[in-house]
Short mmCIF file of C-alpha atoms and ligand atoms in Angstrom, two decimals:
data_model
loop_
_atom_site.label_atom_id
_atom_site.label_comp_id
_atom_site.label_asym_id
_atom_site.label_seq_id
_atom_site.Cartn_x
_atom_site.Cartn_y
_atom_site.Cartn_z
CA MET A 29 -7.99 3.44 -28.60
CA SER A 30 -6.88 2.89 -25.38
CA GLU A 31 -9.24 1.63 -22.66
CA ARG A 32 -11.04 4.09 -20.61
CA ILE A 33 -9.97 3.91 -16.91
CA GLY A 34 -11.95 4.45 -13.66
CA PHE A 35 -9.55 5.19 -10.87
CA ILE A 36 -11.09 4.81 -7.16
CA GLY A 37 -9.00 5.79 -4.21
CA LEU A 38 -6.68 8.85 -4.47
CA GLY A 39 -4.45 8.85 -1.33
CA ASN A 40 -0.69 8.95 -0.87
CA MET A 41 -0.48 6.23 -3.48
CA GLY A 42 -3.35 6.38 -5.59
CA ARG A 43 -3.30 10.17 -6.52
CA PRO A 44 0.41 10.02 -8.05
CA MET A 45 -0.51 6.54 -9.82
CA ALA A 46 -3.52 8.13 -11.30
CA GLY A 47 -1.56 10.98 -12.25
CA GLN A 48 0.77 8.70 -14.36
CA LEU A 49 -2.28 7.33 -16.23
CA VAL A 50 -3.51 10.64 -17.25
CA ALA A 51 0.03 11.93 -18.22
CA LYS A 52 0.55 8.81 -20.49
CA GLY A 53 -2.62 9.46 -22.29
CA PHE A 54 -5.35 7.39 -20.78
CA ALA A 55 -8.76 8.67 -20.44
CA THR A 56 -9.27 8.61 -16.70
CA SER A 57 -12.46 9.20 -14.57
CA VAL A 58 -11.37 9.46 -10.79
CA PHE A 59 -13.32 9.05 -7.48
CA ASP A 60 -12.50 9.51 -3.83
CA LEU A 61 -14.41 10.45 -0.78
CA SER A 62 -12.32 13.38 -0.34
CA GLU A 63 -12.55 16.36 -2.88
CA ALA A 64 -9.08 17.70 -2.89
CA PRO A 65 -7.23 14.99 -4.90
CA MET A 66 -10.18 14.74 -7.45
CA GLU A 67 -9.56 18.40 -7.98
CA ILE A 68 -5.95 18.04 -8.44
CA LEU A 69 -6.39 15.26 -10.97
CA ARG A 70 -8.82 17.28 -12.67
CA GLN A 71 -6.39 20.05 -13.37
CA LYS A 72 -4.08 17.45 -14.99
CA GLY A 73 -6.88 16.08 -17.30
CA ALA A 74 -8.61 13.58 -15.29
CA THR A 75 -12.80 13.53 -15.12
CA ARG A 76 -14.23 14.02 -11.98
CA ALA A 77 -17.07 11.18 -11.31
CA ALA A 78 -19.86 11.85 -9.18
CA GLY A 79 -19.68 8.32 -7.52
CA ILE A 80 -18.52 4.69 -7.99
CA PRO A 81 -21.67 3.82 -10.24
CA ALA A 82 -20.66 6.68 -12.54
CA VAL A 83 -16.92 5.57 -12.50
CA ILE A 84 -18.07 1.92 -13.41
CA ALA A 85 -20.55 3.32 -16.31
CA ASN A 86 -17.96 5.04 -17.90
CA SER A 87 -14.88 2.88 -17.71
CA ASP A 88 -13.71 -0.48 -19.36
CA VAL A 89 -10.96 -0.95 -16.53
CA ILE A 90 -11.72 -0.38 -13.02
CA VAL A 91 -8.67 0.41 -10.88
CA THR A 92 -8.82 0.43 -7.01
CA MET A 93 -6.00 1.95 -4.55
CA LEU A 94 -8.10 1.77 -1.22
CA PRO A 95 -7.22 1.46 2.34
CA ASN A 96 -8.66 -2.06 3.24
CA THR A 97 -10.45 -5.14 2.38
CA PRO A 98 -14.15 -3.79 3.22
CA ASP A 99 -13.32 -0.51 1.02
CA VAL A 100 -12.65 -2.97 -2.01
CA GLN A 101 -15.58 -5.25 -1.13
CA GLY A 102 -17.78 -2.04 -1.21
CA VAL A 103 -16.82 -1.39 -4.84
CA VAL A 104 -17.29 -4.85 -6.07
CA LEU A 105 -19.85 -6.41 -4.07
CA GLY A 106 -21.59 -3.27 -2.52
CA GLU A 107 -25.02 -1.37 -3.82
CA GLY A 108 -24.16 0.03 -7.42
CA GLY A 109 -20.95 -1.81 -7.48
CA LEU A 110 -19.21 -3.75 -10.11
CA LEU A 111 -21.12 -6.99 -9.54
CA ALA A 112 -24.38 -5.27 -9.80
CA THR A 113 -23.78 -2.69 -12.60
CA GLY A 114 -20.38 -3.71 -14.26
CA ARG A 115 -20.53 -5.20 -17.99
CA PRO A 116 -19.26 -8.50 -19.22
CA GLY A 117 -15.97 -7.88 -20.69
CA MET A 118 -14.83 -5.17 -18.18
CA LEU A 119 -11.53 -5.73 -15.89
CA HIS A 120 -10.91 -4.99 -12.39
CA ILE A 121 -7.19 -4.06 -11.35
CA ASP A 122 -7.22 -4.12 -7.68
CA MET A 123 -3.82 -2.65 -6.03
CA SER A 124 -4.98 -2.14 -2.46
CA THR A 125 -3.05 -4.38 0.05
CA ILE A 126 -6.10 -6.82 1.35
CA ASP A 127 -7.05 -10.04 2.48
CA PRO A 128 -5.95 -12.53 0.11
CA LEU A 129 -8.87 -15.03 0.56
CA ALA A 130 -11.29 -12.05 0.06
CA SER A 131 -9.38 -10.90 -3.26
CA LYS A 132 -9.81 -14.49 -4.64
CA ALA A 133 -13.57 -14.60 -3.61
CA MET A 134 -14.20 -11.35 -5.54
CA ALA A 135 -12.07 -12.79 -8.46
CA ALA A 136 -14.30 -15.74 -8.48
CA ALA A 137 -17.53 -13.75 -8.29
CA LEU A 138 -16.65 -11.27 -10.86
CA ALA A 139 -15.63 -14.24 -13.36
CA GLU A 140 -19.15 -15.57 -12.96
CA LYS A 141 -20.10 -12.25 -14.76
CA GLY A 142 -17.52 -12.24 -17.34
CA ILE A 143 -15.48 -9.59 -15.68
CA GLY A 144 -11.73 -10.14 -15.50
CA TRP A 145 -9.83 -9.77 -12.12
CA VAL A 146 -6.08 -8.66 -11.41
CA ASP A 147 -4.66 -8.44 -8.19
CA ALA A 148 -1.59 -6.18 -8.45
CA GLY A 149 0.00 -5.59 -4.96
CA VAL A 150 2.30 -2.59 -5.10
CA GLY A 151 5.80 -2.22 -3.86
CA ARG A 152 7.97 0.80 -3.17
CA SER A 153 6.88 4.33 -1.83
CA PRO A 154 4.50 7.31 -2.81
CA ALA A 155 8.05 9.05 -4.25
CA HIS A 156 8.46 5.94 -6.65
CA ALA A 157 4.58 6.25 -7.46
CA ASP A 158 5.25 9.77 -8.28
CA ARG A 159 7.87 9.00 -10.76
CA GLY A 160 5.94 6.20 -12.41
CA GLU A 161 8.30 3.75 -10.76
CA SER A 162 6.07 1.24 -8.62
CA SER A 163 6.57 -2.25 -8.88
CA PHE A 164 3.80 -4.72 -9.17
CA MET A 165 3.17 -8.49 -7.71
CA VAL A 166 0.60 -9.68 -9.85
CA GLY A 167 -2.11 -12.63 -9.54
CA ALA A 168 -4.17 -13.03 -12.69
CA THR A 169 -4.79 -15.36 -15.62
CA ASP A 170 -2.45 -14.71 -18.22
CA ALA A 171 -5.23 -13.12 -20.67
CA ASP A 172 -6.20 -10.66 -17.88
CA LEU A 173 -2.38 -9.81 -17.12
CA ALA A 174 -1.97 -9.12 -20.91
CA ARG A 175 -4.69 -6.74 -20.88
CA ALA A 176 -3.80 -4.87 -17.72
CA ARG A 177 0.10 -4.94 -18.63
CA PRO A 178 -0.24 -1.33 -20.48
CA VAL A 179 -2.01 0.05 -17.56
CA LEU A 180 0.34 -1.10 -14.96
CA ALA A 181 3.36 -0.06 -17.26
CA ALA A 182 2.27 3.35 -17.12
CA MET A 183 2.51 3.22 -13.67
CA GLY A 184 5.66 1.28 -12.70
CA ASN A 185 8.63 -0.38 -14.17
CA ALA A 186 8.59 -3.80 -12.69
CA ILE A 187 5.91 -6.40 -13.09
CA ILE A 188 6.27 -9.96 -11.40
CA HIS A 189 3.45 -12.40 -12.38
CA CYS A 190 3.08 -14.56 -9.16
CA GLY A 191 0.42 -16.92 -10.29
CA GLY A 192 -3.34 -16.89 -10.83
CA PRO A 193 -6.06 -14.58 -8.94
CA GLY A 194 -5.06 -14.09 -5.31
CA ALA A 195 -1.23 -14.76 -5.79
CA GLY A 196 -0.16 -10.99 -6.13
CA ILE A 197 -1.70 -9.98 -3.15
CA SER A 198 -0.47 -13.29 -1.23
CA MET A 199 2.94 -12.07 -2.13
CA LYS A 200 2.52 -8.66 -0.94
CA ILE A 201 1.13 -9.57 2.19
CA VAL A 202 4.45 -11.88 2.58
CA LEU A 203 6.48 -9.10 1.41
CA ASN A 204 4.81 -6.46 4.22
CA PHE A 205 5.00 -9.03 7.01
CA MET A 206 8.66 -9.31 6.58
CA SER A 207 9.00 -5.28 6.08
CA MET A 208 7.13 -4.20 8.82
CA ALA A 209 8.42 -6.81 11.40
CA THR A 210 11.62 -5.58 10.43
CA CYS A 211 10.84 -2.05 11.10
CA GLN A 212 9.66 -3.09 14.64
CA ILE A 213 13.05 -4.81 15.46
CA THR A 214 14.93 -1.85 13.92
CA ALA A 215 13.27 0.46 16.18
CA GLU A 216 13.59 -1.73 19.44
CA THR A 217 17.29 -2.06 18.38
CA LEU A 218 17.92 1.63 18.27
CA ALA A 219 15.90 2.41 21.57
CA LEU A 220 17.79 -0.26 23.34
CA GLY A 221 21.11 1.14 22.07
CA THR A 222 20.02 4.65 22.99
CA LYS A 223 19.20 3.53 26.60
CA LEU A 224 22.63 1.88 26.93
CA GLY A 225 24.14 5.08 25.96
CA LEU A 226 25.26 4.79 22.39
CA LYS A 227 25.28 7.49 20.11
CA MET A 228 22.98 7.19 16.92
CA THR A 229 25.99 8.20 14.61
CA ASP A 230 28.18 5.32 16.07
CA MET A 231 25.14 2.80 15.71
CA ASN A 232 24.57 3.93 12.07
CA ALA A 233 28.14 3.36 11.11
CA VAL A 234 28.25 -0.15 12.81
CA ILE A 235 24.77 -1.27 11.81
CA SER A 236 25.14 -0.05 8.14
CA ALA A 237 28.27 -2.09 7.68
CA GLY A 238 26.97 -5.30 9.12
CA LEU A 239 24.68 -8.17 7.82
CA ALA A 240 21.87 -7.07 10.12
CA CYS A 241 21.32 -4.02 8.02
CA ASN A 242 18.03 -3.70 6.16
CA GLU A 243 17.12 -1.11 3.56
CA HIS A 244 14.36 0.63 5.57
CA PHE A 245 17.34 1.34 7.86
CA ARG A 246 19.67 2.08 5.23
CA GLN A 247 17.61 4.26 2.81
CA TYR A 248 14.35 5.29 4.37
CA TRP A 249 14.96 6.01 7.91
CA PRO A 250 17.60 8.74 7.45
CA THR A 251 15.13 10.69 5.49
CA LYS A 252 12.05 10.12 8.02
CA VAL A 253 12.31 9.54 11.79
CA LEU A 254 16.00 9.97 12.26
CA ALA A 255 15.72 13.48 10.43
CA GLY A 256 12.81 14.36 12.60
CA ASP A 257 10.01 13.93 10.11
CA THR A 258 7.19 11.41 10.90
CA THR A 259 4.63 12.92 8.18
CA PRO A 260 3.30 9.78 6.79
CA GLY A 261 4.55 8.06 3.56
CA PHE A 262 3.03 4.84 4.61
CA ALA A 263 1.22 5.24 8.06
CA ILE A 264 1.49 2.93 11.13
CA ASP A 265 -2.26 2.37 10.69
CA LEU A 266 -1.57 0.65 7.21
CA ALA A 267 1.37 -1.24 8.64
CA PHE A 268 -0.87 -2.55 11.45
CA LYS A 269 -3.60 -3.35 8.88
CA ASP A 270 -1.15 -5.36 6.73
CA LEU A 271 0.45 -7.33 9.84
CA SER A 272 -2.93 -7.77 11.00
CA ILE A 273 -3.95 -9.49 7.49
CA ALA A 274 -0.83 -11.23 7.70
CA VAL A 275 -1.22 -12.90 11.24
CA ALA A 276 -4.89 -13.86 10.24
CA THR A 277 -3.73 -15.55 6.95
CA ALA A 278 -1.08 -17.39 8.79
CA ALA A 279 -3.66 -18.52 11.29
CA ALA A 280 -6.03 -19.75 8.49
CA ALA A 281 -3.18 -21.62 6.68
CA GLY A 282 -2.14 -23.18 10.01
CA VAL A 283 1.28 -21.45 10.31
CA PRO A 284 2.59 -20.00 13.39
CA VAL A 285 4.08 -16.50 13.23
CA ILE A 286 5.37 -15.81 16.67
CA THR A 287 7.73 -12.86 15.92
CA GLY A 288 5.26 -11.31 13.43
CA SER A 289 2.34 -11.49 15.91
CA ALA A 290 4.70 -9.67 18.53
CA ALA A 291 5.45 -6.95 15.95
CA ARG A 292 1.63 -6.67 15.28
CA GLU A 293 1.14 -6.25 19.15
CA ALA A 294 3.95 -3.37 19.46
CA MET A 295 2.18 -1.54 16.39
CA GLY A 296 -1.10 -1.80 18.16
CA ILE A 297 0.62 -0.09 21.34
CA ALA A 298 2.16 2.70 19.03
CA ARG A 299 -1.43 3.48 17.80
CA SER A 300 -3.44 3.10 20.85
CA VAL A 301 -1.09 4.15 23.79
CA HIS A 302 1.00 6.55 21.91
CA GLY A 303 -1.51 7.77 19.23
CA LEU A 304 0.85 7.36 16.43
CA GLY A 305 -1.39 5.49 13.95
CA LYS A 306 -1.49 8.48 11.46
CA GLU A 307 2.31 9.09 11.74
CA ASP A 308 4.97 7.37 9.36
CA ILE A 309 5.88 3.82 9.87
CA THR A 310 9.17 4.91 11.02
CA ALA A 311 7.56 6.66 13.91
CA VAL A 312 7.65 3.18 15.65
CA LEU A 313 11.00 4.47 16.71
CA VAL A 314 9.12 7.18 18.79
CA ALA A 315 7.05 4.68 20.47
CA ALA A 316 9.91 2.24 21.33
CA SER A 317 11.88 5.26 22.69
CA ARG A 318 8.95 6.39 24.87
CA ASN A 319 8.73 2.64 26.02
CA ALA A 320 12.33 2.69 26.88
CA GLY A 321 12.08 6.04 28.67
CA VAL A 322 14.69 7.69 26.04
CA GLN A 323 14.64 10.71 23.57
CA THR A 324 14.04 9.43 20.09
CA PRO A 325 17.57 9.18 18.64
CA ARG A 326 18.35 11.31 15.42
CA LEU A 327 21.17 11.08 13.03
P1 LIG B 10 -4.21 6.51 1.82
O1 LIG B 10 -5.15 6.29 3.16
O2 LIG B 10 -3.14 7.69 1.81
O3 LIG B 10 -5.30 6.55 0.78
C1 LIG B 10 -6.52 5.99 0.55
C2 LIG B 10 -7.57 6.83 -0.05
O4 LIG B 10 -8.90 6.07 -0.48
C3 LIG B 10 -7.97 8.01 0.67
O5 LIG B 10 -7.82 9.23 -0.28
C4 LIG B 10 -9.52 8.05 1.03
O6 LIG B 10 -10.03 9.06 0.93
C5 LIG B 10 -9.83 6.96 -0.18
N1 LIG B 10 -10.94 6.15 0.11
C6 LIG B 10 -11.40 5.40 1.17
N2 LIG B 10 -12.37 4.69 1.17
C7 LIG B 10 -13.17 5.08 -0.26
C8 LIG B 10 -14.17 4.85 -0.77
N3 LIG B 10 -15.23 3.91 -0.34
N4 LIG B 10 -14.43 5.19 -2.10
C9 LIG B 10 -13.58 6.26 -2.67
N5 LIG B 10 -12.41 6.42 -2.06
C10 LIG B 10 -12.11 6.10 -0.75
O7 LIG B 10 -3.61 5.15 1.71
P2 LIG B 10 -2.32 4.82 0.53
O8 LIG B 10 -0.99 5.00 1.26
O9 LIG B 10 -2.71 5.49 -0.85
O10 LIG B 10 -2.51 3.11 0.41
C11 LIG B 10 -3.65 2.60 -0.39
C12 LIG B 10 -3.51 1.26 -0.30
O11 LIG B 10 -2.13 0.91 -0.84
C13 LIG B 10 -3.48 0.52 0.98
O12 LIG B 10 -4.07 -0.71 1.01
C14 LIG B 10 -1.98 0.40 1.42
O13 LIG B 10 -1.84 -0.54 2.32
C15 LIG B 10 -1.58 0.15 0.03
N6 LIG B 10 -0.05 0.37 -0.38
C16 LIG B 10 0.57 1.73 0.28
C17 LIG B 10 1.86 2.10 -0.11
C18 LIG B 10 2.41 3.21 0.60
O14 LIG B 10 3.76 3.53 0.64
N7 LIG B 10 1.63 4.24 0.85
C19 LIG B 10 2.69 1.17 -0.86
C20 LIG B 10 2.15 0.22 -1.36
C21 LIG B 10 0.78 -0.37 -1.02
#
């Protein structure tokens, strides 16, 4: 019989990922602070749990897909959490993008209790998650990954083992550092070009054909802000969170990240001055265009 899964955090990513587990036959109990996604998953065959202690009591493997470090720490270290109420032999798979040092510390605390840990940073978008095509950057012992592999394989089609606990989330932070800073420079590029009187169609033709192009601009932006849609696939608030983790992690490691720090400041302005935190990451173009005093360009 397959392991019983307890899935906590049913947002843009967690809801479709939990849906994949249910569709592939895992007995899955789910919990979120919000009612609506729990009800959607119940209708697909999941069990709605009353709270985090109930998820832990009824599961062998806990999966978390939560916004930020304190949310995961609440599940692991909080009252009624995994450290307090979990059983030796359980496994925690954390897929949230959080602070790598905190991730390692939780892994060590759980190991003392005989509970395994896998940090599985997730790549790609909610649309990929919906198709069971996420990618995973994994930090875990070989034994813990072997146990987690069928669960991850039910939700994704690429698993890269980056090293021991903490290595997967370190890789994810490095990836998102590059990814989010790239979005910011793309936005400033297009705002500058627009201010200089260039047409978006011409900029698209030139940039798409050159080495400076990036896959955000090539694949994703034409479906989002450049089509006038900034409903969140990945919100600016989450991008700001990831850049903040990256900048703090770099400071702790003694690594200067000058461009990334500037990108973080720019995203802070997109949130606090322009009120765009809940909008899609591509709305950094809206902020850059307002800063430049131009209309947000569209394709
Ligand atoms: P989201 O904000 O859409 O969803 C988070 C969910 O967690 C919400 O439904 C919220 O109600 C729930 N939640 C918050 N605190 C909770 C708690 N204590 N107990 C139970 N539920 C709680 O976020 P998302 O886009 O699904 O992202 C989740 C994580 O995955 C983040 O760390 C994000 O950085 C990362 N991530 C997102 C993407 C993406 O494209 N959206 C891709 C890869 C990784």
